[in-house]
PDB file of C-alpha atoms and ligand atoms in Angstrom:
ATOM      1  CA  MET A   1      13.746  12.744  12.838  1.00  0.00           C
ATOM      2  CA  THR A   2      10.271  14.266  12.844  1.00  0.00           C
ATOM      3  CA  ALA A   3       7.290  12.229  14.000  1.00  0.00           C
ATOM      4  CA  PRO A   4       5.051  10.785  11.273  1.00  0.00           C
ATOM      5  CA  LYS A   5       2.410  13.339  10.298  1.00  0.00           C
ATOM      6  CA  MET A   6      -1.317  12.659  10.259  1.00  0.00           C
ATOM      7  CA  ASN A   7      -2.139  11.442   6.821  1.00  0.00           C
ATOM      8  CA  PRO A   8      -4.107  14.296   5.254  1.00  0.00           C
ATOM      9  CA  GLU A   9      -5.755  11.772   2.921  1.00  0.00           C
ATOM     10  CA  ASN A  10      -7.280   9.900   5.815  1.00  0.00           C
ATOM     11  CA  THR A  11     -10.720  11.467   5.779  1.00  0.00           C
ATOM     12  CA  ALA A  12     -14.255  10.167   5.914  1.00  0.00           C
ATOM     13  CA  ARG A  13     -14.474  10.395   2.107  1.00  0.00           C
ATOM     14  CA  PRO A  14     -14.782   6.808   0.799  1.00  0.00           C
ATOM     15  CA  ALA A  15     -12.749   7.704  -2.301  1.00  0.00           C
ATOM     16  CA  ASP A  16      -9.777   8.533  -0.039  1.00  0.00           C
ATOM     17  CA  ARG A  17      -9.851   4.973   1.311  1.00  0.00           C
ATOM     18  CA  LEU A  18      -9.870   2.879  -1.881  1.00  0.00           C
ATOM     19  CA  ILE A  19      -6.718   1.976  -3.816  1.00  0.00           C
ATOM     20  CA  VAL A  20      -7.273  -0.010  -7.021  1.00  0.00           C
ATOM     21  CA  ALA A  21      -4.465  -2.462  -7.874  1.00  0.00           C
ATOM     22  CA  LEU A  22      -3.496  -2.213 -11.538  1.00  0.00           C
ATOM     23  CA  ASP A  23      -2.287  -5.806 -11.883  1.00  0.00           C
ATOM     24  CA  VAL A  24      -2.551  -6.086 -15.656  1.00  0.00           C
ATOM     25  CA  ASP A  25      -0.274  -7.186 -18.473  1.00  0.00           C
ATOM     26  CA  SER A  26      -0.465  -4.174 -20.760  1.00  0.00           C
ATOM     27  CA  VAL A  27      -0.395  -0.384 -20.610  1.00  0.00           C
ATOM     28  CA  GLU A  28      -3.589  -0.324 -22.696  1.00  0.00           C
ATOM     29  CA  LYS A  29      -5.490  -2.378 -20.111  1.00  0.00           C
ATOM     30  CA  SER A  30      -4.189  -0.187 -17.309  1.00  0.00           C
ATOM     31  CA  ASN A  31      -5.183   2.996 -19.171  1.00  0.00           C
ATOM     32  CA  SER A  32      -8.629   1.647 -19.893  1.00  0.00           C
ATOM     33  CA  ILE A  33      -9.274   0.771 -16.202  1.00  0.00           C
ATOM     34  CA  VAL A  34      -8.058   4.193 -15.061  1.00  0.00           C
ATOM     35  CA  ALA A  35     -10.281   5.894 -17.666  1.00  0.00           C
ATOM     36  CA  GLU A  36     -13.299   3.776 -16.762  1.00  0.00           C
ATOM     37  CA  LEU A  37     -12.955   4.713 -13.075  1.00  0.00           C
ATOM     38  CA  ASP A  38     -12.386   8.401 -13.798  1.00  0.00           C
ATOM     39  CA  GLY A  39     -14.056  10.727 -11.311  1.00  0.00           C
ATOM     40  CA  MET A  40     -14.707   7.839  -8.919  1.00  0.00           C
ATOM     41  CA  VAL A  41     -11.299   6.378  -8.018  1.00  0.00           C
ATOM     42  CA  THR A  42      -8.194   8.528  -7.599  1.00  0.00           C
ATOM     43  CA  MET A  43      -5.752   6.087  -5.934  1.00  0.00           C
ATOM     44  CA  PHE A  44      -4.049   3.309  -7.881  1.00  0.00           C
ATOM     45  CA  LYS A  45      -1.399   0.749  -7.009  1.00  0.00           C
ATOM     46  CA  VAL A  46       1.360  -0.069  -9.479  1.00  0.00           C
ATOM     47  CA  GLY A  47       3.096  -3.300  -8.479  1.00  0.00           C
ATOM     48  CA  LEU A  48       5.967  -5.394  -9.755  1.00  0.00           C
ATOM     49  CA  GLN A  49       4.161  -6.687 -12.849  1.00  0.00           C
ATOM     50  CA  LEU A  50       3.058  -3.364 -14.340  1.00  0.00           C
ATOM     51  CA  TYR A  51       6.220  -1.562 -13.236  1.00  0.00           C
ATOM     52  CA  THR A  52       8.464  -4.179 -14.858  1.00  0.00           C
ATOM     53  CA  LEU A  53       6.357  -3.990 -18.002  1.00  0.00           C
ATOM     54  CA  ALA A  54       5.796  -0.248 -18.305  1.00  0.00           C
ATOM     55  CA  GLY A  55       8.633   1.361 -16.325  1.00  0.00           C
ATOM     56  CA  PRO A  56       9.193   4.575 -14.396  1.00  0.00           C
ATOM     57  CA  ARG A  57       8.063   7.017 -17.115  1.00  0.00           C
ATOM     58  CA  PHE A  58       4.663   5.332 -17.153  1.00  0.00           C
ATOM     59  CA  VAL A  59       4.376   5.775 -13.372  1.00  0.00           C
ATOM     60  CA  GLU A  60       5.530   9.385 -13.626  1.00  0.00           C
ATOM     61  CA  LYS A  61       2.895  10.117 -16.270  1.00  0.00           C
ATOM     62  CA  LEU A  62       0.103   8.534 -14.237  1.00  0.00           C
ATOM     63  CA  ALA A  63       1.134  10.539 -11.174  1.00  0.00           C
ATOM     64  CA  ALA A  64       1.374  13.737 -13.234  1.00  0.00           C
ATOM     65  CA  SER A  65      -2.185  13.154 -14.478  1.00  0.00           C
ATOM     66  CA  GLY A  66      -3.391  13.745 -10.925  1.00  0.00           C
ATOM     67  CA  LYS A  67      -3.747  10.156  -9.742  1.00  0.00           C
ATOM     68  CA  LYS A  68      -2.307   9.161  -6.363  1.00  0.00           C
ATOM     69  CA  ILE A  69       0.064   6.292  -7.034  1.00  0.00           C
ATOM     70  CA  PHE A  70       1.101   3.656  -4.511  1.00  0.00           C
ATOM     71  CA  LEU A  71       4.331   2.231  -5.960  1.00  0.00           C
ATOM     72  CA  ASP A  72       4.294  -1.288  -4.485  1.00  0.00           C
ATOM     73  CA  LEU A  73       7.832  -2.495  -5.199  1.00  0.00           C
ATOM     74  CA  LYS A  74       8.581  -3.654  -1.613  1.00  0.00           C
ATOM     75  CA  PHE A  75      12.193  -2.449  -1.480  1.00  0.00           C
ATOM     76  CA  HIS A  76      14.522  -4.707   0.543  1.00  0.00           C
ATOM     77  CA  ASP A  77      18.277  -4.149   0.166  1.00  0.00           C
ATOM     78  CA  ILE A  78      21.183  -2.458   1.948  1.00  0.00           C
ATOM     79  CA  PRO A  79      20.247   0.909   3.540  1.00  0.00           C
ATOM     80  CA  ASN A  80      22.013   3.045   0.913  1.00  0.00           C
ATOM     81  CA  THR A  81      20.351   1.264  -2.020  1.00  0.00           C
ATOM     82  CA  VAL A  82      16.843   1.432  -0.552  1.00  0.00           C
ATOM     83  CA  ALA A  83      17.247   5.097   0.438  1.00  0.00           C
ATOM     84  CA  LYS A  84      18.385   6.004  -3.085  1.00  0.00           C
ATOM     85  CA  ALA A  85      15.559   3.968  -4.673  1.00  0.00           C
ATOM     86  CA  GLY A  86      13.157   5.832  -2.359  1.00  0.00           C
ATOM     87  CA  ILE A  87      14.489   9.150  -3.648  1.00  0.00           C
ATOM     88  CA  GLU A  88      13.822   7.990  -7.231  1.00  0.00           C
ATOM     89  CA  ALA A  89      10.277   7.004  -6.232  1.00  0.00           C
ATOM     90  CA  ALA A  90       9.776  10.497  -4.782  1.00  0.00           C
ATOM     91  CA  ARG A  91      11.144  12.010  -7.992  1.00  0.00           C
ATOM     92  CA  LEU A  92       8.460  10.118  -9.944  1.00  0.00           C
ATOM     93  CA  GLY A  93       5.814  11.941  -7.909  1.00  0.00           C
ATOM     94  CA  VAL A  94       4.282   8.877  -6.265  1.00  0.00           C
ATOM     95  CA  TRP A  95       1.984   9.305  -3.266  1.00  0.00           C
ATOM     96  CA  MET A  96       3.212   6.189  -1.433  1.00  0.00           C
ATOM     97  CA  PHE A  97       5.928   3.530  -1.754  1.00  0.00           C
ATOM     98  CA  ASN A  98       6.877   0.615   0.444  1.00  0.00           C
ATOM     99  CA  VAL A  99       9.832  -1.304   1.879  1.00  0.00           C
ATOM    100  CA  HIS A 100      10.184  -4.560   3.804  1.00  0.00           C
ATOM    101  CA  ALA A 101      10.303  -3.957   7.577  1.00  0.00           C
ATOM    102  CA  SER A 102      12.543  -7.028   7.840  1.00  0.00           C
ATOM    103  CA  GLY A 103      15.263  -4.899   6.146  1.00  0.00           C
ATOM    104  CA  GLY A 104      15.790  -3.438   9.633  1.00  0.00           C
ATOM    105  CA  SER A 105      15.722  -0.076  11.407  1.00  0.00           C
ATOM    106  CA  GLU A 106      18.823   1.406   9.761  1.00  0.00           C
ATOM    107  CA  MET A 107      17.406   0.724   6.306  1.00  0.00           C
ATOM    108  CA  MET A 108      14.026   2.248   7.173  1.00  0.00           C
ATOM    109  CA  GLN A 109      15.383   5.279   9.069  1.00  0.00           C
ATOM    110  CA  ARG A 110      17.904   6.114   6.406  1.00  0.00           C
ATOM    111  CA  THR A 111      15.261   5.847   3.694  1.00  0.00           C
ATOM    112  CA  ARG A 112      12.871   8.090   5.625  1.00  0.00           C
ATOM    113  CA  ASP A 113      15.618  10.660   6.351  1.00  0.00           C
ATOM    114  CA  GLU A 114      17.140  10.784   2.855  1.00  0.00           C
ATOM    115  CA  VAL A 115      13.744  10.912   1.134  1.00  0.00           C
ATOM    116  CA  SER A 116      12.596  13.682   3.518  1.00  0.00           C
ATOM    117  CA  ASP A 117      15.785  15.699   2.879  1.00  0.00           C
ATOM    118  CA  PHE A 118      15.427  15.269  -0.869  1.00  0.00           C
ATOM    119  CA  CYS A 119      11.787  16.374  -0.806  1.00  0.00           C
ATOM    120  CA  ILE A 120      12.536  19.448   1.303  1.00  0.00           C
ATOM    121  CA  LYS A 121      15.435  20.460  -0.972  1.00  0.00           C
ATOM    122  CA  THR A 122      13.455  19.978  -4.171  1.00  0.00           C
ATOM    123  CA  ASP A 123      10.161  21.229  -2.732  1.00  0.00           C
ATOM    124  CA  VAL A 124       8.156  18.136  -3.621  1.00  0.00           C
ATOM    125  CA  ALA A 125       5.622  16.400  -1.371  1.00  0.00           C
ATOM    126  CA  ARG A 126       7.239  13.533   0.529  1.00  0.00           C
ATOM    127  CA  PRO A 127       5.651  10.199  -0.408  1.00  0.00           C
ATOM    128  CA  LEU A 128       4.173   8.201   2.439  1.00  0.00           C
ATOM    129  CA  ILE A 129       6.483   5.274   3.225  1.00  0.00           C
ATOM    130  CA  THR A 130       4.862   2.055   4.391  1.00  0.00           C
ATOM    131  CA  ALA A 131       6.464  -1.219   5.457  1.00  0.00           C
ATOM    132  CA  VAL A 132       5.507  -4.812   4.716  1.00  0.00           C
ATOM    133  CA  THR A 133       5.585  -6.884   7.916  1.00  0.00           C
ATOM    134  CA  VAL A 134       4.865 -10.537   7.069  1.00  0.00           C
ATOM    135  CA  LEU A 135       3.451 -11.200   3.596  1.00  0.00           C
ATOM    136  CA  THR A 136      -0.053 -12.656   3.786  1.00  0.00           C
ATOM    137  CA  SER A 137       1.206 -15.532   1.636  1.00  0.00           C
ATOM    138  CA  SER A 138       3.718 -16.464   4.378  1.00  0.00           C
ATOM    139  CA  GLY A 139       2.366 -18.741   7.113  1.00  0.00           C
ATOM    140  CA  PRO A 140       4.086 -20.483  10.049  1.00  0.00           C
ATOM    141  CA  ALA A 141       5.875 -22.917   7.701  1.00  0.00           C
ATOM    142  CA  VAL A 142       7.588 -20.092   5.793  1.00  0.00           C
ATOM    143  CA  LEU A 143       8.609 -18.301   9.016  1.00  0.00           C
ATOM    144  CA  SER A 144      10.076 -21.542  10.328  1.00  0.00           C
ATOM    145  CA  GLU A 145      11.965 -22.323   7.108  1.00  0.00           C
ATOM    146  CA  ILE A 146      13.634 -18.874   7.170  1.00  0.00           C
ATOM    147  CA  GLY A 147      14.587 -19.287  10.823  1.00  0.00           C
ATOM    148  CA  VAL A 148      11.942 -17.095  12.515  1.00  0.00           C
ATOM    149  CA  SER A 149      10.697 -18.765  15.702  1.00  0.00           C
ATOM    150  CA  ALA A 150       7.881 -16.276  16.497  1.00  0.00           C
ATOM    151  CA  ASN A 151       4.343 -17.021  15.327  1.00  0.00           C
ATOM    152  CA  VAL A 152       2.879 -14.882  12.523  1.00  0.00           C
ATOM    153  CA  GLU A 153       0.998 -12.497  14.807  1.00  0.00           C
ATOM    154  CA  GLY A 154       4.006 -12.044  17.110  1.00  0.00           C
ATOM    155  CA  GLN A 155       6.257 -11.330  14.143  1.00  0.00           C
ATOM    156  CA  VAL A 156       3.752  -8.845  12.656  1.00  0.00           C
ATOM    157  CA  GLU A 157       3.551  -6.984  15.997  1.00  0.00           C
ATOM    158  CA  LYS A 158       7.322  -6.860  16.327  1.00  0.00           C
ATOM    159  CA  LEU A 159       7.899  -5.592  12.778  1.00  0.00           C
ATOM    160  CA  ALA A 160       5.058  -3.046  12.982  1.00  0.00           C
ATOM    161  CA  GLN A 161       6.600  -1.615  16.132  1.00  0.00           C
ATOM    162  CA  LEU A 162      10.041  -1.513  14.497  1.00  0.00           C
ATOM    163  CA  ALA A 163       8.558   0.208  11.429  1.00  0.00           C
ATOM    164  CA  SER A 164       6.883   2.836  13.603  1.00  0.00           C
ATOM    165  CA  GLU A 165      10.054   3.460  15.648  1.00  0.00           C
ATOM    166  CA  SER A 166      11.992   3.770  12.381  1.00  0.00           C
ATOM    167  CA  GLY A 167       9.766   6.585  11.090  1.00  0.00           C
ATOM    168  CA  MET A 168       7.580   4.626   8.694  1.00  0.00           C
ATOM    169  CA  ASP A 169       4.125   6.124   8.088  1.00  0.00           C
ATOM    170  CA  GLY A 170       2.402   2.765   8.367  1.00  0.00           C
ATOM    171  CA  VAL A 171       2.291  -0.857   7.287  1.00  0.00           C
ATOM    172  CA  VAL A 172       0.721  -3.017   4.609  1.00  0.00           C
ATOM    173  CA  ALA A 173      -1.084  -5.863   6.343  1.00  0.00           C
ATOM    174  CA  SER A 174      -4.006  -8.240   6.278  1.00  0.00           C
ATOM    175  CA  ALA A 175      -7.179  -6.976   7.977  1.00  0.00           C
ATOM    176  CA  LYS A 176      -6.831  -9.988  10.296  1.00  0.00           C
ATOM    177  CA  GLU A 177      -3.741  -8.325  11.772  1.00  0.00           C
ATOM    178  CA  ILE A 178      -5.187  -4.869  12.434  1.00  0.00           C
ATOM    179  CA  GLY A 179      -5.858  -5.595  16.128  1.00  0.00           C
ATOM    180  CA  ALA A 180      -2.316  -6.838  16.723  1.00  0.00           C
ATOM    181  CA  ILE A 181      -0.835  -3.811  14.941  1.00  0.00           C
ATOM    182  CA  ARG A 182      -2.979  -1.270  16.800  1.00  0.00           C
ATOM    183  CA  ARG A 183      -1.943  -3.004  20.071  1.00  0.00           C
ATOM    184  CA  SER A 184       1.759  -2.726  19.309  1.00  0.00           C
ATOM    185  CA  VAL A 185       1.710   0.810  17.817  1.00  0.00           C
ATOM    186  CA  ALA A 186      -0.238   3.400  19.795  1.00  0.00           C
ATOM    187  CA  ALA A 187      -0.118   6.318  17.288  1.00  0.00           C
ATOM    188  CA  PRO A 188      -3.557   6.554  15.594  1.00  0.00           C
ATOM    189  CA  SER A 189      -1.863   8.243  12.628  1.00  0.00           C
ATOM    190  CA  PHE A 190       0.036   5.000  11.874  1.00  0.00           C
ATOM    191  CA  LEU A 191      -1.517   3.866   8.588  1.00  0.00           C
ATOM    192  CA  ILE A 192      -2.738   0.360   7.897  1.00  0.00           C
ATOM    193  CA  VAL A 193      -3.085  -0.439   4.205  1.00  0.00           C
ATOM    194  CA  THR A 194      -5.033  -3.646   3.679  1.00  0.00           C
ATOM    195  CA  PRO A 195      -5.118  -5.972   0.642  1.00  0.00           C
ATOM    196  CA  GLY A 196      -7.039  -9.285   0.513  1.00  0.00           C
ATOM    197  CA  ILE A 197     -10.416  -7.542   0.266  1.00  0.00           C
ATOM    198  CA  ARG A 198     -13.430  -9.320  -1.182  1.00  0.00           C
ATOM    199  CA  PRO A 199     -17.034  -8.057  -1.168  1.00  0.00           C
ATOM    200  CA  GLU A 200     -19.679 -10.536   0.095  1.00  0.00           C
ATOM    201  CA  ASN A 201     -20.271 -13.304  -2.499  1.00  0.00           C
ATOM    202  CA  ALA A 202     -17.199 -12.377  -4.585  1.00  0.00           C
ATOM    203  CA  THR A 203     -14.795 -15.058  -5.758  1.00  0.00           C
ATOM    204  CA  TYR A 204     -11.636 -15.384  -3.616  1.00  0.00           C
ATOM    205  CA  ASP A 205      -9.256 -15.865  -6.606  1.00  0.00           C
ATOM    206  CA  ASP A 206      -5.939 -16.902  -5.011  1.00  0.00           C
ATOM    207  CA  GLN A 207      -6.558 -14.954  -1.777  1.00  0.00           C
ATOM    208  CA  LYS A 208      -7.167 -17.155   1.246  1.00  0.00           C
ATOM    209  CA  ARG A 209      -7.755 -14.989   4.294  1.00  0.00           C
ATOM    210  CA  VAL A 210     -10.119 -12.354   2.962  1.00  0.00           C
ATOM    211  CA  THR A 211     -12.154  -9.582   4.596  1.00  0.00           C
ATOM    212  CA  THR A 212     -15.081  -7.553   3.254  1.00  0.00           C
ATOM    213  CA  PRO A 213     -14.549  -3.815   2.632  1.00  0.00           C
ATOM    214  CA  GLY A 214     -16.958  -2.876   5.437  1.00  0.00           C
ATOM    215  CA  THR A 215     -15.318  -5.170   7.988  1.00  0.00           C
ATOM    216  CA  ALA A 216     -11.799  -3.975   7.121  1.00  0.00           C
ATOM    217  CA  ILE A 217     -12.813  -0.319   7.567  1.00  0.00           C
ATOM    218  CA  SER A 218     -14.692  -1.077  10.804  1.00  0.00           C
ATOM    219  CA  LYS A 219     -11.622  -2.851  12.182  1.00  0.00           C
ATOM    220  CA  GLY A 220      -9.535   0.263  11.558  1.00  0.00           C
ATOM    221  CA  ALA A 221      -7.962  -0.092   8.089  1.00  0.00           C
ATOM    222  CA  ASP A 222      -7.051   3.286   6.569  1.00  0.00           C
ATOM    223  CA  HIS A 223      -6.794   2.232   2.924  1.00  0.00           C
ATOM    224  CA  LEU A 224      -8.103  -0.865   1.145  1.00  0.00           C
ATOM    225  CA  VAL A 225      -6.232  -2.341  -1.825  1.00  0.00           C
ATOM    226  CA  VAL A 226      -8.679  -3.970  -4.227  1.00  0.00           C
ATOM    227  CA  GLY A 227      -7.637  -5.558  -7.514  1.00  0.00           C
ATOM    228  CA  ARG A 228      -9.606  -8.237  -9.341  1.00  0.00           C
ATOM    229  CA  PRO A 229     -13.011  -7.623  -7.718  1.00  0.00           C
ATOM    230  CA  ILE A 230     -12.901  -4.330  -9.678  1.00  0.00           C
ATOM    231  CA  THR A 231     -10.463  -4.847 -12.553  1.00  0.00           C
ATOM    232  CA  ALA A 232     -11.869  -8.245 -13.606  1.00  0.00           C
ATOM    233  CA  ALA A 233     -15.529  -7.321 -13.077  1.00  0.00           C
ATOM    234  CA  SER A 234     -17.818  -7.220 -16.109  1.00  0.00           C
ATOM    235  CA  ASN A 235     -18.558  -3.602 -15.109  1.00  0.00           C
ATOM    236  CA  PRO A 236     -15.584  -2.197 -13.125  1.00  0.00           C
ATOM    237  CA  ARG A 237     -17.363   1.113 -12.480  1.00  0.00           C
ATOM    238  CA  ASP A 238     -20.350  -0.596 -10.853  1.00  0.00           C
ATOM    239  CA  ALA A 239     -18.035  -2.848  -8.848  1.00  0.00           C
ATOM    240  CA  ALA A 240     -16.065   0.172  -7.576  1.00  0.00           C
ATOM    241  CA  GLU A 241     -19.262   2.029  -6.746  1.00  0.00           C
ATOM    242  CA  ASN A 242     -20.571  -0.913  -4.682  1.00  0.00           C
ATOM    243  CA  ILE A 243     -17.311  -1.073  -2.731  1.00  0.00           C
ATOM    244  CA  LEU A 244     -17.322   2.703  -2.150  1.00  0.00           C
ATOM    245  CA  ASN A 245     -20.898   2.444  -0.853  1.00  0.00           C
ATOM    246  CA  GLU A 246     -19.860  -0.325   1.527  1.00  0.00           C
ATOM    247  CA  ILE A 247     -16.927   1.802   2.755  1.00  0.00           C
ATOM    248  CA  ALA A 248     -19.286   4.769   3.224  1.00  0.00           C
ATOM    249  CA  LYS A 249     -21.591   2.685   5.411  1.00  0.00           C
ATOM    250  CA  ALA A 250     -18.687   1.507   7.572  1.00  0.00           C
ATOM    251  CA  LEU A 251     -17.371   5.036   8.003  1.00  0.00           C
TER     252      LEU A 251
HETATM  253  O1  C5P B   1      -6.766  -8.848  -7.047  1.00  0.00           O
HETATM  254  P1  C5P B   1      -6.568  -8.678  -5.585  1.00  0.00           P
HETATM  255  O2  C5P B   1      -7.599  -7.795  -4.915  1.00  0.00           O
HETATM  256  O3  C5P B   1      -6.373  -9.996  -4.870  1.00  0.00           O
HETATM  257  O4  C5P B   1      -5.179  -7.866  -5.485  1.00  0.00           O
HETATM  258  C1  C5P B   1      -4.559  -7.603  -4.265  1.00  0.00           C
HETATM  259  C2  C5P B   1      -3.325  -6.802  -4.482  1.00  0.00           C
HETATM  260  O5  C5P B   1      -2.685  -6.604  -3.224  1.00  0.00           O
HETATM  261  C3  C5P B   1      -2.296  -7.452  -5.381  1.00  0.00           C
HETATM  262  O6  C5P B   1      -1.651  -6.389  -6.103  1.00  0.00           O
HETATM  263  C4  C5P B   1      -1.307  -8.087  -4.436  1.00  0.00           C
HETATM  264  O7  C5P B   1      -0.008  -8.125  -4.964  1.00  0.00           O
HETATM  265  C5  C5P B   1      -1.362  -7.130  -3.260  1.00  0.00           C
HETATM  266  N1  C5P B   1      -0.989  -7.715  -1.993  1.00  0.00           N
HETATM  267  C6  C5P B   1      -1.628  -8.812  -1.437  1.00  0.00           C
HETATM  268  N2  C5P B   1      -1.204  -9.302  -0.219  1.00  0.00           N
HETATM  269  C7  C5P B   1      -0.188  -8.718   0.423  1.00  0.00           C
HETATM  270  C8  C5P B   1       0.449  -7.602  -0.129  1.00  0.00           C
HETATM  271  C9  C5P B   1       0.019  -7.118  -1.363  1.00  0.00           C
HETATM  272  O8  C5P B   1      -2.577  -9.336  -2.008  1.00  0.00           O
HETATM  273  N3  C5P B   1       0.188  -9.172   1.594  1.00  0.00           N
END
């Protein structure tokens, strides 16, 4: 297996660091957000809600329009099933997709290898593959109820290391965990994609442990996932611009 490559997207350009989460309940709303942010935001996350609503052809079309799509479906199944789902994600032309690190090394390695082979054979760019360690909604009580005795930080470190050893390009994690992840994985090219971002004075919505865009970048996040602070703002373009300015300052 080849070592993970430096992410060519990971530059000092603020627009290469911001991923807007399209968590909406209609294709029309999604299209209108993408159009409103045209020329400013190029990376969008399609998660379970929009994917279940709009399907793979919608994702394929968005990717074909030149947007970089993070397909956030958090695959977790037997190695063969996840590897084959990964190939279908690559076929859609997405820029990134993710799996659960707790699916284990065989699942991650096989996905990385089969997706890489497919992309070489068909001459398409291999999507970045990131792994979810411990969901930010899972605290000590959830770990204990599923039989994990480690604390959250210990479990995040362990799964980040496993993801790196299994050829994943990075992890999706809270900004609070960046230090622990950088301690357990030495490669600077290992990506950390961070949701739970709220600008100063913004409402938290249902997020609990939030970080400002500037702090997340300063701590070493590569990409920030931002949803409602932009998509639910009265002026999404202004909201995105403010966040991009904050990222620029931190870079
Ligand atoms: O609207 P908001 O900025 O809170 O959206 C955050 C996005 O990041 C949502 O799509 C959510 O599903 C996702 N996410 C998260 N926490 C994680 C993983 C993903 O909030 N641990």
